[in-house]
Coordinates of C-alpha atoms and ligand atoms in Angstrom, one line a residue:
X200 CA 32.4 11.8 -5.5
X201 CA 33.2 10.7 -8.7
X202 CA 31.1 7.5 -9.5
X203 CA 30.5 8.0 -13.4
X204 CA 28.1 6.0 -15.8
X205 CA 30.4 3.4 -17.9
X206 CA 29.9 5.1 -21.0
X207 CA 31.7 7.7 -20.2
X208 CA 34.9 6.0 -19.7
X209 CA 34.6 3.7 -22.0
X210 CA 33.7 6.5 -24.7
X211 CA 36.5 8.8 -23.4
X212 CA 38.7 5.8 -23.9
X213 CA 37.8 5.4 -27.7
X214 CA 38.4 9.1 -28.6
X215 CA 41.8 8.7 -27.7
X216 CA 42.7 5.2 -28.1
X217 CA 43.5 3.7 -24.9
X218 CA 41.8 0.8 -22.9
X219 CA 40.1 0.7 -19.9
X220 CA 40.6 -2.4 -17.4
X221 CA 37.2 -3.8 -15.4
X222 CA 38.9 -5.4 -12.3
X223 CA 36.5 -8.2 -10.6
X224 CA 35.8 -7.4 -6.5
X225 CA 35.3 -9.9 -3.9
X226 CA 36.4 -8.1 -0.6
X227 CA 37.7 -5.0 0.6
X228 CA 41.8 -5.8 0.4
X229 CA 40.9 -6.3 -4.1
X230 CA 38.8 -3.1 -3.9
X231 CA 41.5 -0.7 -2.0
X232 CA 44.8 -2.3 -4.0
X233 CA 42.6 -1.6 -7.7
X234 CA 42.3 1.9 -6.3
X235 CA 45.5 2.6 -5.2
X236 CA 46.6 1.2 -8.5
X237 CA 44.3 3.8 -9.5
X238 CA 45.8 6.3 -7.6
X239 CA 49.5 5.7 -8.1
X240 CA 48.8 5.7 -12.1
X241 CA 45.9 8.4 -12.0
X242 CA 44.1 6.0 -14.3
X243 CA 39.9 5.8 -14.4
X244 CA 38.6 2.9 -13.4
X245 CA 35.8 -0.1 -13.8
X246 CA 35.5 -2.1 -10.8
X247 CA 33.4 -5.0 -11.1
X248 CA 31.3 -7.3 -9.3
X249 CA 30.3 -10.7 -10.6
X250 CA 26.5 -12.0 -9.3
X251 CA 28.7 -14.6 -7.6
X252 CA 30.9 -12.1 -5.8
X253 CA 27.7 -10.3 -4.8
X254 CA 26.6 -13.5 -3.5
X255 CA 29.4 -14.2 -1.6
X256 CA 29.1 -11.0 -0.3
X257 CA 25.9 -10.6 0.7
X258 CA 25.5 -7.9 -1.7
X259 CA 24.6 -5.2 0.5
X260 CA 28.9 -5.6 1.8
X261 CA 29.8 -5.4 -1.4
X262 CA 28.0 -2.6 -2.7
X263 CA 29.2 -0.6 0.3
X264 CA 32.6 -1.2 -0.1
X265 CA 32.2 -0.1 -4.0
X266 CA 30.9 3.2 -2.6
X267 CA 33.7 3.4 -0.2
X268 CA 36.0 3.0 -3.3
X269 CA 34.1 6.1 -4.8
X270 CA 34.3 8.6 -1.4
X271 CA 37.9 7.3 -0.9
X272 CA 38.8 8.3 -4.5
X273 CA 37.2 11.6 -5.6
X274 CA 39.7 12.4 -8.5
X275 CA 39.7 9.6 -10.2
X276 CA 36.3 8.5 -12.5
X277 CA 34.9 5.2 -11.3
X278 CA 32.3 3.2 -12.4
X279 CA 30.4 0.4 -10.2
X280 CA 29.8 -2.6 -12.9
X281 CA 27.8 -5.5 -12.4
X282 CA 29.2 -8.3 -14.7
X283 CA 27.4 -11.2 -16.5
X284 CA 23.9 -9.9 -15.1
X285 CA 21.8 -12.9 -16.2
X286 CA 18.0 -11.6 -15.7
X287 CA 16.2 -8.0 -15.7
X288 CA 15.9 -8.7 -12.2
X289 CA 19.7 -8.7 -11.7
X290 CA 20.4 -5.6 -13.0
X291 CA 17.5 -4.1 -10.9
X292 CA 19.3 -5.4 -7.8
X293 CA 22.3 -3.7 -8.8
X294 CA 20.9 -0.4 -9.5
X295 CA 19.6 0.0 -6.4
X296 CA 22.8 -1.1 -4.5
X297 CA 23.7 2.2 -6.7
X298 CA 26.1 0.2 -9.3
X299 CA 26.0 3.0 -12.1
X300 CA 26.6 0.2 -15.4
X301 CA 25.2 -3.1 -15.4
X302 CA 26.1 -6.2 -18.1
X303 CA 23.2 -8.2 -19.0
X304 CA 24.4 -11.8 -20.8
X305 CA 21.7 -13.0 -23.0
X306 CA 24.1 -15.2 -25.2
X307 CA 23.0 -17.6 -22.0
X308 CA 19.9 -18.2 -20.4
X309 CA 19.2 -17.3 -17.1
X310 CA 21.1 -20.4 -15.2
X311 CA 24.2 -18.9 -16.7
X312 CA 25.0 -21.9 -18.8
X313 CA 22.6 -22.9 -21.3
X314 CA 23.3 -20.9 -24.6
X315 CA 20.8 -18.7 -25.7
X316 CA 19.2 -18.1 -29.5
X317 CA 19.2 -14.6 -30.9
X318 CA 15.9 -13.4 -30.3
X319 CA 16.2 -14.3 -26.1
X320 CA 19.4 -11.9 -26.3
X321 CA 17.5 -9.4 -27.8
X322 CA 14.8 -9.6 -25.6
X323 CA 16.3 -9.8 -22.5
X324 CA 18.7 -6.9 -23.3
X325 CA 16.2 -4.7 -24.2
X326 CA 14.1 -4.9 -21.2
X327 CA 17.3 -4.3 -19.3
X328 CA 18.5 -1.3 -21.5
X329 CA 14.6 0.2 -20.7
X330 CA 15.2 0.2 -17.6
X331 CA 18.6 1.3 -16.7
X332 CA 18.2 3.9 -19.0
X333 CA 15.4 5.7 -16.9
X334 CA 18.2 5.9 -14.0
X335 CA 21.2 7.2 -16.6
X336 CA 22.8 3.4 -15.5
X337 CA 25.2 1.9 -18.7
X338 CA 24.5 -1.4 -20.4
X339 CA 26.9 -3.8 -21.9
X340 CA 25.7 -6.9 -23.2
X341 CA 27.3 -9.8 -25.5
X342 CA 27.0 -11.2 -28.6
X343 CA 28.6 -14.8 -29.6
X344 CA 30.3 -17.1 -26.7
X345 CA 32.9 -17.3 -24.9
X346 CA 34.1 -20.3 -23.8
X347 CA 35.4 -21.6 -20.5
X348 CA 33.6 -21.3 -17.0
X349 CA 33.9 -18.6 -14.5
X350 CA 31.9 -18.1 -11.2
X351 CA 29.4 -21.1 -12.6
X352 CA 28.9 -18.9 -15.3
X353 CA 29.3 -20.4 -19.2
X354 CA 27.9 -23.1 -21.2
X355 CA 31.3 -24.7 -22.1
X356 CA 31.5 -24.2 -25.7
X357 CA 32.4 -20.7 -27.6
X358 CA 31.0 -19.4 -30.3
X359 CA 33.1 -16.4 -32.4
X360 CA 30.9 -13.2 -32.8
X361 CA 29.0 -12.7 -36.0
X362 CA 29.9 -9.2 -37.6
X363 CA 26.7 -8.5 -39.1
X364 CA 24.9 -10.1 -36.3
X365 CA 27.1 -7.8 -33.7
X366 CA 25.5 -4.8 -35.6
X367 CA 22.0 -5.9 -36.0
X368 CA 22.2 -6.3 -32.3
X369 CA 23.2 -3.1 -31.8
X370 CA 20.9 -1.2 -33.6
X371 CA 17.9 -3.7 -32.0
X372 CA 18.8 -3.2 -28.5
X373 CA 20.1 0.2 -28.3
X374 CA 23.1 -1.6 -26.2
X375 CA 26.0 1.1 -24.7
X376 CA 28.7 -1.3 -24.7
X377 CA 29.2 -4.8 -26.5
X378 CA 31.3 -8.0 -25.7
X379 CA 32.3 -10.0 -28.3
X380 CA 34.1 -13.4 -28.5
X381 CA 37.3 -13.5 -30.2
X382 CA 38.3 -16.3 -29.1
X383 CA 39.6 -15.5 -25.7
X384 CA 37.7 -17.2 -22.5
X385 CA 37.1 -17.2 -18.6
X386 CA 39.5 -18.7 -16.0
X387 CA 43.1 -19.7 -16.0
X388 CA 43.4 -22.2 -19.2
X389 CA 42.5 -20.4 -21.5
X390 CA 44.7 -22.3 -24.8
X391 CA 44.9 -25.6 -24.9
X392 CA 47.4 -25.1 -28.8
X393 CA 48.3 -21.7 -30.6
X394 CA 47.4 -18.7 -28.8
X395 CA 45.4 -17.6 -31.5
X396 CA 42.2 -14.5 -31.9
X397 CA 40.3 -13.7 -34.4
X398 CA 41.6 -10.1 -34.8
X399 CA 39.9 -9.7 -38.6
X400 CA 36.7 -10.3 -36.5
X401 CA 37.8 -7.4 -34.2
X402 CA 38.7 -5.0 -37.0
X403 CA 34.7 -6.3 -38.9
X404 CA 33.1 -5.3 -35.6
X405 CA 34.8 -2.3 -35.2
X406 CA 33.9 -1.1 -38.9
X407 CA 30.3 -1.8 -38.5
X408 CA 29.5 -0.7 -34.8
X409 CA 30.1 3.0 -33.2
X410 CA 30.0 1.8 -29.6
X411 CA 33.1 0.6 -27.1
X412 CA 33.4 -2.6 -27.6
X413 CA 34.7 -5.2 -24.8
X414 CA 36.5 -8.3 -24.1
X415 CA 36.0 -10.7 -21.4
X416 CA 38.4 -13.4 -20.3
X417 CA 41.5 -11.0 -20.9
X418 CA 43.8 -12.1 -17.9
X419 CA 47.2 -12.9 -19.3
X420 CA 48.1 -15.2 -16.8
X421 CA 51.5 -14.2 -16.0
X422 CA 54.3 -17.3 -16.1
X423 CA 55.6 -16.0 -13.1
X424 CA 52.5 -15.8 -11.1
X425 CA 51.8 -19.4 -12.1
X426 CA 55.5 -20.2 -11.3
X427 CA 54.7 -18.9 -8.1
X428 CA 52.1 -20.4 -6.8
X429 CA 53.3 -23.5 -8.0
X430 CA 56.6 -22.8 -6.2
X431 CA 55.1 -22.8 -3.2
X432 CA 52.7 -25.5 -3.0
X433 CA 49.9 -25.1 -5.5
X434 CA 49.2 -27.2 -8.4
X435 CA 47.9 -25.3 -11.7
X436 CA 50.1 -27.2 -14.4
X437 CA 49.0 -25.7 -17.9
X438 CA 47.5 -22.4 -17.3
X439 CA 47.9 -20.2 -19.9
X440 CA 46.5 -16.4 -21.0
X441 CA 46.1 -13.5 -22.9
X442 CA 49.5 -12.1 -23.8
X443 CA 49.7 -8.3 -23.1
X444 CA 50.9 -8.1 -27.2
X445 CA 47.6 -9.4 -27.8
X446 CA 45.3 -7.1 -25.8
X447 CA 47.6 -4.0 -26.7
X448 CA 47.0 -4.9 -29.9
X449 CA 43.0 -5.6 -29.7
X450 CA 43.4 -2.1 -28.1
X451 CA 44.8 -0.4 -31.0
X452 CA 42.1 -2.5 -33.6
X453 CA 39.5 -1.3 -31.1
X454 CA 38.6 -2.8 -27.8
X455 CA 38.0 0.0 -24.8
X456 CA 37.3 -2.3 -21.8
X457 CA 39.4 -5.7 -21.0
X458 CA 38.3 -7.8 -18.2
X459 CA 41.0 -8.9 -15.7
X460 CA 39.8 -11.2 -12.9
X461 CA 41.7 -14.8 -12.9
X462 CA 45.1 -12.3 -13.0
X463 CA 44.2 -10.4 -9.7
X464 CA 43.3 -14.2 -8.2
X465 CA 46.5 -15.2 -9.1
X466 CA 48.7 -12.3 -7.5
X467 CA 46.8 -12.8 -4.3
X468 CA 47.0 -16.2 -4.1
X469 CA 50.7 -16.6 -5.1
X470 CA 51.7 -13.8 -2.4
X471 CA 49.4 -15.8 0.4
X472 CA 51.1 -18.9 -0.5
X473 CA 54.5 -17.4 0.1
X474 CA 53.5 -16.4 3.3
X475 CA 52.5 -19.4 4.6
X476 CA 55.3 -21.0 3.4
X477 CA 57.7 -18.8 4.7
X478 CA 56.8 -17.9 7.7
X479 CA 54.1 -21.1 9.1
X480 CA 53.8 -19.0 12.1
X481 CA 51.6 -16.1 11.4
X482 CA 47.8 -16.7 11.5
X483 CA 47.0 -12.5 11.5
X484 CA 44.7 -12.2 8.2
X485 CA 46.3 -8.7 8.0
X486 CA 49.9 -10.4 8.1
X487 CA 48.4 -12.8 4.6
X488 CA 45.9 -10.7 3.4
X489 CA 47.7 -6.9 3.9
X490 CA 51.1 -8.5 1.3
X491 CA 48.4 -10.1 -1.0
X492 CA 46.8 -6.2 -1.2
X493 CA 50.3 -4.8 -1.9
X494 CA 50.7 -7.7 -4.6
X495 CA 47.5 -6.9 -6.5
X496 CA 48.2 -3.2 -6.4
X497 CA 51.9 -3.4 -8.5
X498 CA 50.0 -6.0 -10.5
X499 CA 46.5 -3.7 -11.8
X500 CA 48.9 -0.6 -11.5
X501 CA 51.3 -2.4 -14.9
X502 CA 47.9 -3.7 -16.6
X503 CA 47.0 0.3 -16.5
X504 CA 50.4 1.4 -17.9
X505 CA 50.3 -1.2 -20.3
X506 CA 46.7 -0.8 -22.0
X507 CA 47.4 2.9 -21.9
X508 CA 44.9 4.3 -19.2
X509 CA 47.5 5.9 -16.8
X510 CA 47.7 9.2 -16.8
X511 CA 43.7 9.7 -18.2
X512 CA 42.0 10.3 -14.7
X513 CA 41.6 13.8 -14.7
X514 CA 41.4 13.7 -18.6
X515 CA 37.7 15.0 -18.6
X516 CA 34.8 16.4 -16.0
X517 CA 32.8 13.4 -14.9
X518 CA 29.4 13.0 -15.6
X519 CA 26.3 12.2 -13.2
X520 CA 24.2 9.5 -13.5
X521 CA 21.5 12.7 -13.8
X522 CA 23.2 13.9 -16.8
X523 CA 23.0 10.6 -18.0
X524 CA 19.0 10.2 -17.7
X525 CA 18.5 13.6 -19.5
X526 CA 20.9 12.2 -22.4
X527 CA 19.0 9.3 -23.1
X528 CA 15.6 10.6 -22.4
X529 CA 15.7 12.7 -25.5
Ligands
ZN688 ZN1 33.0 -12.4 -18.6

């Protein structure tokens, strides 16, 4: 088995300069197409699940399937993320589904869309970092906004990451892993003008903190994704991403983890469309759901060539969620 804490890869990643994509789960056809992407690259890999997905799920399907990913996979280093945990009690949840990294959110309250003040981030994060800690579990949490809404999750209206602030959090929490915003945010319209991030922020951050730094809302929203689906009966006028340039670049200044989920929606849907288009007959799940799978496999497989994590899998030995409690017990 090779379930490792999140630090790991996300620290193995920043020694040698690549990133590391955290790919949002809803159902077993996402889970087995991130892993053969996985697989067919030898890349480690985050898989994530939002509170929503667990929801959905019922948590305890979801959490199984994670741990399917794991004894399905044992070359290649995976870690089981929760993200945008929103209380302590969230992240306890997830640890004892076995998730082995959790993100708590404090720049919102706990509905998930009310911002938050400094001091409730701190708070909140700390509590969680006490307590995953004691079971060797990784903890990212954020500082500043991003905007747009995702799963019900955010308040709207984005807020760029304070340098100084971003470090005084750090060393106040003990945080493993930090989000910042940049400018980039959730879902599939994500510019409205200029496609524009704050990079000097980036580089500020990266001066000031030591720990792997992350950024959410990274989908790129490929044209012909969008092209697709619209090609074949959907209506998303407008959407708009991430270009790869950009995250390769906020690689290079820095960033180890880049969260992809509106992407890996896309590919599915696109392919399911196509299907039903073209052939109106079928009504076998596996004929809709088995394409989509192959789709979302060719689509993470090029985000791991691209941000530099193929080829890293069998880069180190993995470590336990044991080693992990020893490490920060001293
Ligand atoms: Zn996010």
């Amino acid at each position: 088995m090779a379930l490792v804490p999140m630090k790991q890869i996300l620290e193995e990643a920043k020694k040698k300069g690549y990133g590391v994509g955290a790919y949002n789960v809803n159902n077993m056809e996402q889970i087995q197409a991130i892993m053969a992407a996985a697989q067919e690259t030898q890349s480690p890999v985050i898989i994530q699940a939002s509170r929503g997905a667990l929801k959905y799920s019922n948590f305890t399907y979801l959490g199984y399937l994670m741990k399917a990913a794991v004894i399905e996979n044992p070359t290649i280093p995976v870690a089981m993320h929760l993200d945008h945990g929103n209380s302590l009690d969230s992240a306890k949840k997830a640890i004892d589904l076995g998730f082995s990294s959790v993100m708590i959110d404090g720049s919102l309250k706990e509905d998930g869309k009310t911002p938050s003040d400094y001091e409730y981030n701190v708070n909140v994060t700390k509590s969680v970092v006490e307590y995953a800690h004691k079971y060797g579990v990784t903890v990212e949490a954020e500082i500043g906004r991003l905007g747009g809404i995702e799963d019900g999750v955010g308040s709207g209206s984005a807020h760029i990451t304070d340098p100084q602030e971003a470090l005084q959090f750090v060393k106040d929490t003990g945080v493993d892993a930090l989000a910042i915003a940049i400018g980039t945010s959730h879902g599939a319209y994500k510019f409205k003008g200029a496609k524009v991030l704050a990079f000097d922020v980036l580089q500020e951050v990266r001066k000031l903190i030591d720990i792997p730094i992350v950024l959410h809302g990274a989908s790129s929203v490929p044209k012909e994704l969008i092209d697709a689906v619209n090609k074949y009966g959907g209506k998303m006028p407008g959407a708009e991403g991430v270009p790869m340039e950009h995250l390769q670049k906020a690689i290079k200044l820095g960033v180890q983890k880049i969260n992809v989920d509106t992407d890996g929606r896309l590919a599915m849907t696109a392919t399911i469309r196509k299907v039903f288009t073209e052939s109106p007959e079928k009504f076998d799940p596996r004929d809709y759901l088995g394409p989509a799978r192959t789709a979302l496999q060719g689509l993470i497989a090029s985000k791991m060539k691209a941000f530099g994590t193929a080829g890293h899998a069998s880069d180190y030995a993995p470590l336990t969620l044991e080693d992990m409690k020893k490490a920060y017990s001293k």
